[in-house]
PDB file of C-alpha atoms in Angstrom:
ATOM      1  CA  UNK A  22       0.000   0.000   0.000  1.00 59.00           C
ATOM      2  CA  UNK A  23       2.789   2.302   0.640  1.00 65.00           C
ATOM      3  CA  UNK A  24       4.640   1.764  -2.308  1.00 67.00           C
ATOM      4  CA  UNK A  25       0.985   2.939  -4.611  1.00 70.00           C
ATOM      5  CA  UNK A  26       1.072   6.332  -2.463  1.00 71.00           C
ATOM      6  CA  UNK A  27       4.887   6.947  -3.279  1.00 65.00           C
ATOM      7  CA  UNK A  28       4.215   6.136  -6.862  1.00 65.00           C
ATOM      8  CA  UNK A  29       0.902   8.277  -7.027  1.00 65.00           C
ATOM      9  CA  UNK A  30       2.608  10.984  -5.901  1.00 61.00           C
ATOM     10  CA  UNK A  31       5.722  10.301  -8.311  1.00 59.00           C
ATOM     11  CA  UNK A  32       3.030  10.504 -11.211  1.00 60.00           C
ATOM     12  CA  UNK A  33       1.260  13.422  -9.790  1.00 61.00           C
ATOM     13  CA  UNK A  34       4.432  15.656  -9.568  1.00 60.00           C
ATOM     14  CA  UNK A  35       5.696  13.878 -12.814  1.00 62.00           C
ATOM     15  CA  UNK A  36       1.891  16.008 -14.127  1.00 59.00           C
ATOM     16  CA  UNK A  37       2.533  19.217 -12.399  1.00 55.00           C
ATOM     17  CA  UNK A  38       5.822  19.419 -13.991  1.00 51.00           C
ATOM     18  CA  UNK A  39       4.793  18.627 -17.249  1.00 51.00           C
ATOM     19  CA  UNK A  40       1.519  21.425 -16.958  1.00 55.00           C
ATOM     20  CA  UNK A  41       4.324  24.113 -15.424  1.00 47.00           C
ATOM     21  CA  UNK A  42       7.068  23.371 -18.572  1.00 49.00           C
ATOM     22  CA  UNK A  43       4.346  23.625 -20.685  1.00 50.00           C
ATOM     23  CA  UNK A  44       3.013  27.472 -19.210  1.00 50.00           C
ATOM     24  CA  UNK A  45       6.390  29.330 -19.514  1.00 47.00           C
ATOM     25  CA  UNK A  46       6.714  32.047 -22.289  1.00 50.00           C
ATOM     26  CA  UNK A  47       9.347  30.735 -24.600  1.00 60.00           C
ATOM     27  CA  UNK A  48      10.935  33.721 -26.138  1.00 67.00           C
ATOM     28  CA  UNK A  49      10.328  34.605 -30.111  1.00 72.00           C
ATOM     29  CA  UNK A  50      12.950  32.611 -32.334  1.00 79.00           C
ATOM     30  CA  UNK A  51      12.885  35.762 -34.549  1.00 86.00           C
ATOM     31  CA  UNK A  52      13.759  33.247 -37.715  1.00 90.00           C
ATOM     32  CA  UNK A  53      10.719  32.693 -39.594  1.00 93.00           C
ATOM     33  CA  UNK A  54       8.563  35.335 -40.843  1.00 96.00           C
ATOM     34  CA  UNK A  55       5.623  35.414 -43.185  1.00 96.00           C
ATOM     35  CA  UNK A  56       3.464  38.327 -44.795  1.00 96.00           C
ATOM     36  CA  UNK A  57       1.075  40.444 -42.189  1.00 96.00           C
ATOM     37  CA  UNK A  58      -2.387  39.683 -43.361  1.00 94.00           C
ATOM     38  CA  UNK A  59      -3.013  43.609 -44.162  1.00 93.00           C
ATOM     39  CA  UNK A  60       0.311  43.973 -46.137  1.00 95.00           C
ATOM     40  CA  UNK A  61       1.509  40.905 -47.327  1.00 96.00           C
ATOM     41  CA  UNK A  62       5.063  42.670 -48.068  1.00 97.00           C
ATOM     42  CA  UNK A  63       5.415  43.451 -44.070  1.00 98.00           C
ATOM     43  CA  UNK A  64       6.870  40.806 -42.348  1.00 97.00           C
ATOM     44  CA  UNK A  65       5.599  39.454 -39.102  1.00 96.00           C
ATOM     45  CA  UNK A  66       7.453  36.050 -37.409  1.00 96.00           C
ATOM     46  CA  UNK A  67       5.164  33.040 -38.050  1.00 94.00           C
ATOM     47  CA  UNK A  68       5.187  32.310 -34.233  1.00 93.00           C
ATOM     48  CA  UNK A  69       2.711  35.536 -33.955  1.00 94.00           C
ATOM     49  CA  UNK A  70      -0.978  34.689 -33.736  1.00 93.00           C
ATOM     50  CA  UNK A  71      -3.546  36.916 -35.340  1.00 93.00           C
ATOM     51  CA  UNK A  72      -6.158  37.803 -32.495  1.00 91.00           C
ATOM     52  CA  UNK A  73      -7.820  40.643 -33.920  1.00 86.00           C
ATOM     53  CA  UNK A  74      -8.725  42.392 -37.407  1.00 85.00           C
ATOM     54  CA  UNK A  75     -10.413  45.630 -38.396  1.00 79.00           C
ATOM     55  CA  UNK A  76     -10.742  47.150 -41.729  1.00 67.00           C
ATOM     56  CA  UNK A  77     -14.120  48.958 -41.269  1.00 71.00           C
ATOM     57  CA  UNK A  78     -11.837  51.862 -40.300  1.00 70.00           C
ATOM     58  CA  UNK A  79     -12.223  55.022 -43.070  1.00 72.00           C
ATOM     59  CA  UNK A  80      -8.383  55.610 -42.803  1.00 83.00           C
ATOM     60  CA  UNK A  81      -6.416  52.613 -41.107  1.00 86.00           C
ATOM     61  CA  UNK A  82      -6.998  48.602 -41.319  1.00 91.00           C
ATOM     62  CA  UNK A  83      -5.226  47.081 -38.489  1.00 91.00           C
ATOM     63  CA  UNK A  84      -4.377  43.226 -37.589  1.00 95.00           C
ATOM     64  CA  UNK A  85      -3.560  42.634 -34.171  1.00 96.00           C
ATOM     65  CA  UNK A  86      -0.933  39.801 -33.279  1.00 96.00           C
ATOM     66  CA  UNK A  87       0.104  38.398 -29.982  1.00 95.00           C
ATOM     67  CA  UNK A  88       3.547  37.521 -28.887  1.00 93.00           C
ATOM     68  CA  UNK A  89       3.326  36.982 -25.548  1.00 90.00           C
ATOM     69  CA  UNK A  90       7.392  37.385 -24.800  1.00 85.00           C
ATOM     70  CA  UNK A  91       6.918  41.000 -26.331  1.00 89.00           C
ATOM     71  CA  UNK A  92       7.443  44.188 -23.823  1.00 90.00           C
ATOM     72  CA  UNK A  93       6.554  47.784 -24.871  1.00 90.00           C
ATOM     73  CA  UNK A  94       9.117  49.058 -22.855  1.00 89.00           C
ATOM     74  CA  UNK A  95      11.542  46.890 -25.042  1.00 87.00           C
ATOM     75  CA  UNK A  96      13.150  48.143 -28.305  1.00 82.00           C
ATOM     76  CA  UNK A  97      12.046  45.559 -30.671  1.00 88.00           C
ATOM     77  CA  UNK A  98      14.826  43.105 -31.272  1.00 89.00           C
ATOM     78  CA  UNK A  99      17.916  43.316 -34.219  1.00 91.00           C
ATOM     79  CA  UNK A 100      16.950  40.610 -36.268  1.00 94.00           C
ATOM     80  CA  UNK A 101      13.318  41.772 -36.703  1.00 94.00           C
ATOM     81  CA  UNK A 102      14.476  45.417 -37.839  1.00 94.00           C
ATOM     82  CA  UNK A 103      16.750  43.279 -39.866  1.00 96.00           C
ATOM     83  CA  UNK A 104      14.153  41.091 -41.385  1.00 97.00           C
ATOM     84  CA  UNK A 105      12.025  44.477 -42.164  1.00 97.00           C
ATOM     85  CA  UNK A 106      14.974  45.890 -43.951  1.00 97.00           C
ATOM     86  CA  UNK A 107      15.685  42.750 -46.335  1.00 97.00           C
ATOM     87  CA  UNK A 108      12.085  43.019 -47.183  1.00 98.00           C
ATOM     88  CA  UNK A 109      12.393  46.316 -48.840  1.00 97.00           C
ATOM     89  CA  UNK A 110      11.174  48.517 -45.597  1.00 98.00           C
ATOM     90  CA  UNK A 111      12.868  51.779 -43.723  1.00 97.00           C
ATOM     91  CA  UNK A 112      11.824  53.222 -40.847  1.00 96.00           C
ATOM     92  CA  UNK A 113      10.830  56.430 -41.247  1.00 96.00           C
ATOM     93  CA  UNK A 114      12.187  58.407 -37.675  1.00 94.00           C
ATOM     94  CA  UNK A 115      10.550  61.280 -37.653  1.00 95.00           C
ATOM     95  CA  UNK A 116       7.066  59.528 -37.541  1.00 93.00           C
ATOM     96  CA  UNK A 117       8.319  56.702 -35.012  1.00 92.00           C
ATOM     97  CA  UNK A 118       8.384  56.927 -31.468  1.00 90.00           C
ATOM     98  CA  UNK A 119       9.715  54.144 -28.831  1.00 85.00           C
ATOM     99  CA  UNK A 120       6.518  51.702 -28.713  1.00 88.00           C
ATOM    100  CA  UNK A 121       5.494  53.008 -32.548  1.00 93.00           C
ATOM    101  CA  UNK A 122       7.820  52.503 -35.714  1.00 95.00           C
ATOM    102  CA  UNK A 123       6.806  53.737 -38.870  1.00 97.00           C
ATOM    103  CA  UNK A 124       8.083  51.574 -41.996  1.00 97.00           C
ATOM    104  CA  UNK A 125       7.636  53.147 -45.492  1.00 97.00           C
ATOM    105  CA  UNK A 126       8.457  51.007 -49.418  1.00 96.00           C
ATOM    106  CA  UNK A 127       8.028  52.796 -52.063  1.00 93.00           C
ATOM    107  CA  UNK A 128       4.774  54.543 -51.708  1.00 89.00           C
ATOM    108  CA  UNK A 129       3.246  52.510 -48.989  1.00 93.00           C
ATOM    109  CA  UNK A 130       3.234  53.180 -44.916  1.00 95.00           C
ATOM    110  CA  UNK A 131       3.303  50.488 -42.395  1.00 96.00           C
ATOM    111  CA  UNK A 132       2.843  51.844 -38.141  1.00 95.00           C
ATOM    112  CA  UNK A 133       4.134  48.548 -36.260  1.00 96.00           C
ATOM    113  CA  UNK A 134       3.115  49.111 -32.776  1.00 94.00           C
ATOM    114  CA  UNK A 135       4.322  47.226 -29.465  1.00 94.00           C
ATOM    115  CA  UNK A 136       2.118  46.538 -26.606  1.00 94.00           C
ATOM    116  CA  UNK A 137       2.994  44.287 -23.876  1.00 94.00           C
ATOM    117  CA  UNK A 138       2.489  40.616 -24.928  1.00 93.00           C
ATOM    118  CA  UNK A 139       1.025  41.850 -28.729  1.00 94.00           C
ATOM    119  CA  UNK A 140       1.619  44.024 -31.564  1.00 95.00           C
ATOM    120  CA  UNK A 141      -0.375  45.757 -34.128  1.00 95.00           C
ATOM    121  CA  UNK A 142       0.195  46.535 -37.694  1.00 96.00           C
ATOM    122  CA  UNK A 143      -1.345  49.149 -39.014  1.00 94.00           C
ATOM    123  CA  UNK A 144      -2.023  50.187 -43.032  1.00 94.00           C
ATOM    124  CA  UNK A 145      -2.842  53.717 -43.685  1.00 91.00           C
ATOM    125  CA  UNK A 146      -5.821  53.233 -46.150  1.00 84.00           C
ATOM    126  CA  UNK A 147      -6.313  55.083 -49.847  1.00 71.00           C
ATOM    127  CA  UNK A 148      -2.848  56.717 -49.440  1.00 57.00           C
ATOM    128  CA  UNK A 149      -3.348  58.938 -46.473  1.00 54.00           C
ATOM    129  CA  UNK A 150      -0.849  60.490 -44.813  1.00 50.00           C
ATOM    130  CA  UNK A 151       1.021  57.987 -41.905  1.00 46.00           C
ATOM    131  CA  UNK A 152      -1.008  59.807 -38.550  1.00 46.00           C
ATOM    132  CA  UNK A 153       1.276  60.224 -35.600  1.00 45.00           C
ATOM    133  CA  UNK A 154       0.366  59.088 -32.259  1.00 42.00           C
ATOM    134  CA  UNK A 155      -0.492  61.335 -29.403  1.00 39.00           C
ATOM    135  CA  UNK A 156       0.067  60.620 -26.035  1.00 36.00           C
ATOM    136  CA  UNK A 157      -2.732  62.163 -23.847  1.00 32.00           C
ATOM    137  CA  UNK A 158      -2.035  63.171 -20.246  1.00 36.00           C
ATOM    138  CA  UNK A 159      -4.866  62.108 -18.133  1.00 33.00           C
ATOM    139  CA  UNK A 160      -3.717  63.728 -14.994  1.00 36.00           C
TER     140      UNK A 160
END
């Protein structure tokens, strides 16, 4: 009897383990990268998941993505700036802030913005000018 209570709780801990390994944020391998579905020339890495997707907007259509390893207060990493640039992107600095880049090619404007755990790519529809954010002081 003693030896089925040390092996139940072998195989319970043996579960808890498992579930735990299985929770932690892995961070982004920032290798693989496939078309955003709003501007297939704009990469986004494959291990982003579309959560969200609005095009009713007059003047932006946005597609939301979460990456759950992805701070706001972090710059976004060197080999996704890379991986923008080989596509045929550059940032455009004057429009960009810290949690907002703004990517231009050729004639077309991409606003990549970071949240905590998501990001959001956003297409400037029929040509408009790229809009810059404003922070608003609530205090």
């Amino acid at each position: 009897m003693r030896r089925n209570k040390w092996l139940a709780l072998l195989v319970l801990f043996s579960v808890a383990v498992a579930i735990l390994t299985g929770c932690v944020e892995e961070e982004p391998s920032w290798t693989s990268f496939e078309g955003a579905a709003n501007e297939k020339t704009f990469p986004v890495p494959k291990e982003a998941s579309k959560t969200d997707r609005a095009s009713s907007n007059s003047d932006m259509d946005y597609v939301r993505y979460a990456l759950p390893a992805l701070k706001e207060s972090d710059s976004l990493p060197a080999p996704y700036l890379e991986e923008i640039a080989a596509w045929g992107w550059t940032e455009e600095p004057s429009l960009s802030t810290s949690n907002q880049k703004v990517f231009q090619k050729n004639k077309h404007m991409v606003h990549l913005s970071v949240h905590d755990g998501s990001f959001t790519v956003l297409v400037p529809k029929d040509g408009k000018a790229a809009v810059k954010s404003k922070s608003v002081d609530l205090n």
